[in-house]
mmCIF file of C-alpha atoms in Angstrom:
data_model
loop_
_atom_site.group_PDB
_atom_site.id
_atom_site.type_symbol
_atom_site.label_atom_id
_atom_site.label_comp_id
_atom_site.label_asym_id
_atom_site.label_seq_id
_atom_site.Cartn_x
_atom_site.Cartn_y
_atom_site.Cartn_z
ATOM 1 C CA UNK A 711 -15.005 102.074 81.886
ATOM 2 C CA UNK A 712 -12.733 100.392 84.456
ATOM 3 C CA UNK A 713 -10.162 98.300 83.569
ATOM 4 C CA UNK A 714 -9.043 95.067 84.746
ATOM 5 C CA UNK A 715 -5.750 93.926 84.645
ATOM 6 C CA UNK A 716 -4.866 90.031 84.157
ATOM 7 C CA UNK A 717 -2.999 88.301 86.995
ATOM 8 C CA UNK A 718 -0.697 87.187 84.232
ATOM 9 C CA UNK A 719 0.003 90.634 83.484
ATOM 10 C CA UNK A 720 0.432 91.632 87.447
ATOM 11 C CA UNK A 721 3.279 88.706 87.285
ATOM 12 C CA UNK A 722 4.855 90.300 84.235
ATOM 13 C CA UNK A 723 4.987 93.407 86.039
ATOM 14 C CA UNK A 724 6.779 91.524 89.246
ATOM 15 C CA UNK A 725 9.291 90.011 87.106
ATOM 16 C CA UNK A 726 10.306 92.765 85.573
ATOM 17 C CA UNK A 727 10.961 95.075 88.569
ATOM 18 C CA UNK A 728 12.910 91.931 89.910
ATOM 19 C CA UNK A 729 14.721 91.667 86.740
ATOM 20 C CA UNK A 730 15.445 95.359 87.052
ATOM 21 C CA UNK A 731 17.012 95.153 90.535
ATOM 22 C CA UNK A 732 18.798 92.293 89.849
ATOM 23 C CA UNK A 733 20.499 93.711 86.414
ATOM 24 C CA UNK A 734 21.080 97.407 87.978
ATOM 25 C CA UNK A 735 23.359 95.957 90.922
ATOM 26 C CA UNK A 736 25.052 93.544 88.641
ATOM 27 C CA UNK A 737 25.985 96.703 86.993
ATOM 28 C CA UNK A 738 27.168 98.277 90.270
ATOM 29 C CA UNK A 739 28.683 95.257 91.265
ATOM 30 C CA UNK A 740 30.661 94.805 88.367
ATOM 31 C CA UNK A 741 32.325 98.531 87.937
ATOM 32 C CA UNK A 742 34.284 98.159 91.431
ATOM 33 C CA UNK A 743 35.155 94.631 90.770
ATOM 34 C CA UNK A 744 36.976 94.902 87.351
ATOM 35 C CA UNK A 745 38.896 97.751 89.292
ATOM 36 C CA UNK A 746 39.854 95.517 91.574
ATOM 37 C CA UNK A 747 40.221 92.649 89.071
ATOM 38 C CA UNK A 748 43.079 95.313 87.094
ATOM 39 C CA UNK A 749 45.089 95.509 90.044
ATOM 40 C CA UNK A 750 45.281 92.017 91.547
ATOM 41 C CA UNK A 751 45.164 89.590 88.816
ATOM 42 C CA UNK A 752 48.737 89.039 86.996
ATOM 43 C CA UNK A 753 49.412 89.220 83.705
ATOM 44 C CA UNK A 754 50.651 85.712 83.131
ATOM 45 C CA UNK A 755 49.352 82.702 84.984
ATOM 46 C CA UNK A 756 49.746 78.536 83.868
ATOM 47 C CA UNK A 757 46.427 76.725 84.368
ATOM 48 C CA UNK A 758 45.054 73.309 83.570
ATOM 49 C CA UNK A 759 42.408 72.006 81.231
ATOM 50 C CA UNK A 760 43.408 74.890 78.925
ATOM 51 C CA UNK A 761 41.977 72.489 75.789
ATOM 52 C CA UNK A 762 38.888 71.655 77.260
ATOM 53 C CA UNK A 763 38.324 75.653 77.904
ATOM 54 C CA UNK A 764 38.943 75.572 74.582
ATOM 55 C CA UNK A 765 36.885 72.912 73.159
ATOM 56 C CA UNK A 766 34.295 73.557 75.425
ATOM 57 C CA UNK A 767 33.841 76.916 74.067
ATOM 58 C CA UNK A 768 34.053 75.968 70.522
ATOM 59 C CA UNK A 769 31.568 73.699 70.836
ATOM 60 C CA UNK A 770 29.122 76.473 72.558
ATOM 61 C CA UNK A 771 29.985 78.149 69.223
ATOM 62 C CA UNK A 772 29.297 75.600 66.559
ATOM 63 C CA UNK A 773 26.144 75.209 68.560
ATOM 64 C CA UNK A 774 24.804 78.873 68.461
ATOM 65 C CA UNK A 775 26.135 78.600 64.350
ATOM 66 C CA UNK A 776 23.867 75.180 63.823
ATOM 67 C CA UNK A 777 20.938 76.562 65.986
ATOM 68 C CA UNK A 778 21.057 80.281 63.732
ATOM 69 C CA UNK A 779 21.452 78.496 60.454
ATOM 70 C CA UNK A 780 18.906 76.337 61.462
ATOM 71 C CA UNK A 781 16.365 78.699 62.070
ATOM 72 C CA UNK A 782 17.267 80.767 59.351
ATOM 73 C CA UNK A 783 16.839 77.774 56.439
ATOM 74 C CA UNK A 784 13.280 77.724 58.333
ATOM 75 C CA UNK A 785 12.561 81.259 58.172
ATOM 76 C CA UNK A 786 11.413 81.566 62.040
ATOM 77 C CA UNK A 787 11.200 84.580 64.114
ATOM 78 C CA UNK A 788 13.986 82.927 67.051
ATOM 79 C CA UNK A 789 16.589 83.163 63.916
ATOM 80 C CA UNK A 790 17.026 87.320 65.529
ATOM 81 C CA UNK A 791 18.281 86.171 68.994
ATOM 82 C CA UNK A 792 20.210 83.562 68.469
ATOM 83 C CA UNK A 793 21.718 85.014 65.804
ATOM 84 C CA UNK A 794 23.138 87.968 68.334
ATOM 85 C CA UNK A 795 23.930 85.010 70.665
ATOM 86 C CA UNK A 796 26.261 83.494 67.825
ATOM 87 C CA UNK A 797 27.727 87.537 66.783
ATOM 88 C CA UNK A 798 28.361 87.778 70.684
ATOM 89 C CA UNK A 799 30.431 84.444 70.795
ATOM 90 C CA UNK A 800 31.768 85.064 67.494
ATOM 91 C CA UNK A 801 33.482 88.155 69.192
ATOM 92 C CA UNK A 802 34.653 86.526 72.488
ATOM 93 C CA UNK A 803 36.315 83.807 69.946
ATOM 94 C CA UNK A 804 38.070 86.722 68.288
ATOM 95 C CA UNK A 805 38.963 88.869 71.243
ATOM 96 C CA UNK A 806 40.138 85.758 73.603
ATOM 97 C CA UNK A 807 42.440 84.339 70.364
ATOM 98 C CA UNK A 808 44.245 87.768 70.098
ATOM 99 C CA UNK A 809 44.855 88.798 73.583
ATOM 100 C CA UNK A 810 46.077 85.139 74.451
ATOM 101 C CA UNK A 811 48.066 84.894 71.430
ATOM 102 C CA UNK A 812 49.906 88.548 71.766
ATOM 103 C CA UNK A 813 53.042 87.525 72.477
ATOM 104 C CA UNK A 814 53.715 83.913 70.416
ATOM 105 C CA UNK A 815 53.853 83.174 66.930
ATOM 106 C CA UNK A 816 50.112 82.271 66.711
ATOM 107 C CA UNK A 817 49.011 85.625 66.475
ATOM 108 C CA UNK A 818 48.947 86.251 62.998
ATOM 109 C CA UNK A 819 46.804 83.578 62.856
ATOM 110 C CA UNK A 820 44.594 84.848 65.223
ATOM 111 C CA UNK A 821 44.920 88.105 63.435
ATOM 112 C CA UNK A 822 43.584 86.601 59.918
ATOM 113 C CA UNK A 823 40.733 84.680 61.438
ATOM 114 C CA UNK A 824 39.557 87.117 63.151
ATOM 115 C CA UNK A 825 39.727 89.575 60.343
ATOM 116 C CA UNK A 826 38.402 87.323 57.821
ATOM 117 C CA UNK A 827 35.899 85.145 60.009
ATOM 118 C CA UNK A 828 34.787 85.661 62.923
ATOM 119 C CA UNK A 829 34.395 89.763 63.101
ATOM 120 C CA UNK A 830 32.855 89.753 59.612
ATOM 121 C CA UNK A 831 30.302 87.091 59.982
ATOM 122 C CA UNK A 832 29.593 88.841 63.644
ATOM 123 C CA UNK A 833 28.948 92.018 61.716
ATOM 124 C CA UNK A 834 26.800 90.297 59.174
ATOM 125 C CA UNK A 835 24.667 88.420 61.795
ATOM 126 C CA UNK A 836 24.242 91.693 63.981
ATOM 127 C CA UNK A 837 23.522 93.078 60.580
ATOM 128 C CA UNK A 838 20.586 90.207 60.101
ATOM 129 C CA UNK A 839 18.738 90.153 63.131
ATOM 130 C CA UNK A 840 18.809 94.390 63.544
ATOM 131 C CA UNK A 841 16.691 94.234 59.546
ATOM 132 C CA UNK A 842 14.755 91.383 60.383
ATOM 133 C CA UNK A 843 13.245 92.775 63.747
ATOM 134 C CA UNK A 844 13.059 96.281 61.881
ATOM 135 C CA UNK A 845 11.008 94.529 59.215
ATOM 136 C CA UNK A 846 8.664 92.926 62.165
ATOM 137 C CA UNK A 847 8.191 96.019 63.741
ATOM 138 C CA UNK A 848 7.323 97.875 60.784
ATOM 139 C CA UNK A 849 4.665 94.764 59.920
ATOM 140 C CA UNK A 850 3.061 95.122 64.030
ATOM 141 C CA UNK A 851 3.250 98.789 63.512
ATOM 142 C CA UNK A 852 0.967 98.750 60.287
ATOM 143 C CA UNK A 853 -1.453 95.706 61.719
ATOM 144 C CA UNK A 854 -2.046 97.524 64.733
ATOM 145 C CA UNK A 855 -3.621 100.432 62.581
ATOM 146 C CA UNK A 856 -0.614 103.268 62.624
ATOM 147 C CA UNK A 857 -0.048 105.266 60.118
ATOM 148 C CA UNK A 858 3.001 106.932 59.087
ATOM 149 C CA UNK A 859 7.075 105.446 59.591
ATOM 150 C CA UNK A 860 7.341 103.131 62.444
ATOM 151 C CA UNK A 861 9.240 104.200 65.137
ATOM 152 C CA UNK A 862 12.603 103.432 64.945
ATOM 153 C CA UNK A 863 14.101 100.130 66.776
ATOM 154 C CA UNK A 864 16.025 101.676 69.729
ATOM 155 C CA UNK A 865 12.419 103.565 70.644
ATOM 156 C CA UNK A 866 9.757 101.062 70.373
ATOM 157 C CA UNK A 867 8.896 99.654 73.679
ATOM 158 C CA UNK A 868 8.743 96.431 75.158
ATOM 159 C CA UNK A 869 5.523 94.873 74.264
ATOM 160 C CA UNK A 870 3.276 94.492 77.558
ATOM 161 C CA UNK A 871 0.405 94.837 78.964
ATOM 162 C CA UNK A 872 0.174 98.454 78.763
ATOM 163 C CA UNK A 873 1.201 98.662 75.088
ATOM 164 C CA UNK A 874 -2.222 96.949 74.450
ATOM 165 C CA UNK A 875 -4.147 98.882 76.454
ATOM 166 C CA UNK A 876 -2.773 101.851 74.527
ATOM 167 C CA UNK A 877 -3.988 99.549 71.334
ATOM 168 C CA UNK A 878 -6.959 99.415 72.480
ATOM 169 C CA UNK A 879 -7.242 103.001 72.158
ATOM 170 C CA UNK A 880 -7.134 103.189 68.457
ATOM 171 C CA UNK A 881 -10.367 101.590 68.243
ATOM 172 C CA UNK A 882 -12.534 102.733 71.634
ATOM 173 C CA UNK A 883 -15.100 103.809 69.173
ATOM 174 C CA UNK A 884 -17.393 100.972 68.713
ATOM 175 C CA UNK A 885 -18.101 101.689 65.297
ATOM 176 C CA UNK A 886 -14.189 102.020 64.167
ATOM 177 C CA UNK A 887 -14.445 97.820 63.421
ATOM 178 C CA UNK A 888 -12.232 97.750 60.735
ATOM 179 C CA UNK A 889 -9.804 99.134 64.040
ATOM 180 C CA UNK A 890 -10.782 96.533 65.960
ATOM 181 C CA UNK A 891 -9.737 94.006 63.600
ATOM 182 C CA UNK A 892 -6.267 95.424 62.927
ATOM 183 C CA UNK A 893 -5.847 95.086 66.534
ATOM 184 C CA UNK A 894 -7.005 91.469 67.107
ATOM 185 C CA UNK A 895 -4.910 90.312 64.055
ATOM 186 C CA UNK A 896 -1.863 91.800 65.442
ATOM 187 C CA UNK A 897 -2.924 89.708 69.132
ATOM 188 C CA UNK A 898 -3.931 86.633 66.824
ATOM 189 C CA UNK A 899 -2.978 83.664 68.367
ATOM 190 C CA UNK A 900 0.553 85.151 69.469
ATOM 191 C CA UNK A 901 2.763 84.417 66.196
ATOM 192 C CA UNK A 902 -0.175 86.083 63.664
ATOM 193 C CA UNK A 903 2.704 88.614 62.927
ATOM 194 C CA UNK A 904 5.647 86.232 62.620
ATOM 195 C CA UNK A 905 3.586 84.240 60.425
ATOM 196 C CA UNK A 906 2.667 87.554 58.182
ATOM 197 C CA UNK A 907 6.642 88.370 57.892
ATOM 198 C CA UNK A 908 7.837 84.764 57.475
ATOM 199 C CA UNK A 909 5.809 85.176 54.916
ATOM 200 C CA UNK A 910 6.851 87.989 52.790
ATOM 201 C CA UNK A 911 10.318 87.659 53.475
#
């Protein structure tokens, strides 16, 4: 039976090989041009608008905190990336405090917040959002009719157009229904699965 393939899906396929070239040489871009950054820039430099740098940046950061507490008092699937957003800026805030502060008498300061905030909430948030999308992943893995451990995180694959055409393999038997339904359940109406772990968590 020949398969047809959604323009949608051709788009998807676009996008990513653009997204592809365009993150590979920003990755070759940026290897030469911290060498050359090591070399040239100096190691101490006075600048303007150092507070609003500073407040502007804190503010970034109370706004990831707000946006992943938010989501997490209402239990939504988005709570996972923004709460790596908030562990990633949670770890600038650290590393930028420290290296500034090496050499004045706010480092032990920097030292203690760091050590006490902003690393250990990082860890716990990274620690969040890797369990929650394990628990989603195990919930897609059963609804889509698999049996045995899900695969872990780091293997599964992106989910795409091909990933459902492999689905649809689980069930090419016309009589396999109850198949079939495991398979349209997990397409739903594109949140059936958030909904299902929202749910029991």
């Amino acid at each position: 039976m020949a398969i047809s393939i959604h323009p949608s899906h051709t788009h998807a396929q676009s996008m990513r090989r653009i997204l592809l070239i365009v993150v590979t040489g920003s990755l070759v871009f940026l290897i030469p041009w911290i060498a050359y950054l090591s070399v040239s820039l100096p190691s101490s430099r006075e600048v303007d608008q150092w507070d609003i740098a500073w407040v502007g940046f804190d503010f970034a950061l109370v706004g990831a905190i707000g946006m992943t507490a938010w989501h997490a008092w209402r239990r939504r699937q988005v709570f996972i990336p923004w709460a790596m957003i908030t562990g990633t800026l949670l770890i600038c805030d650290a590393w930028f405090d420290i290296v500034l502060d090496w050499n004045s008498p706010d480092l032990w300061f920097a030292l203690l917040s760091a050590g006490i905030g902003e690393l250990p909430l990082a860890a716990l948030l990274f620690y969040a959002a890797r369990r929650l999308l394990r628990l989603t992943i195990e919930r897609a893995w059963a609804l889509t009719g698999h049996a045995g451990p899900a695969p872990r995180v780091s293997r599964v694959e992106l989910l795409t157009a091909t990933n459902w055409l492999r689905l649809d393999d689980l069930a090419t038997d016309g009589s396999d229904v109850q198949g079939r339904a495991r398979i349209g359940a997990a397409r739903g109406s594109g949140n059936g699965v958030a909904q299902r772990v929202d749910a029991e968590a």
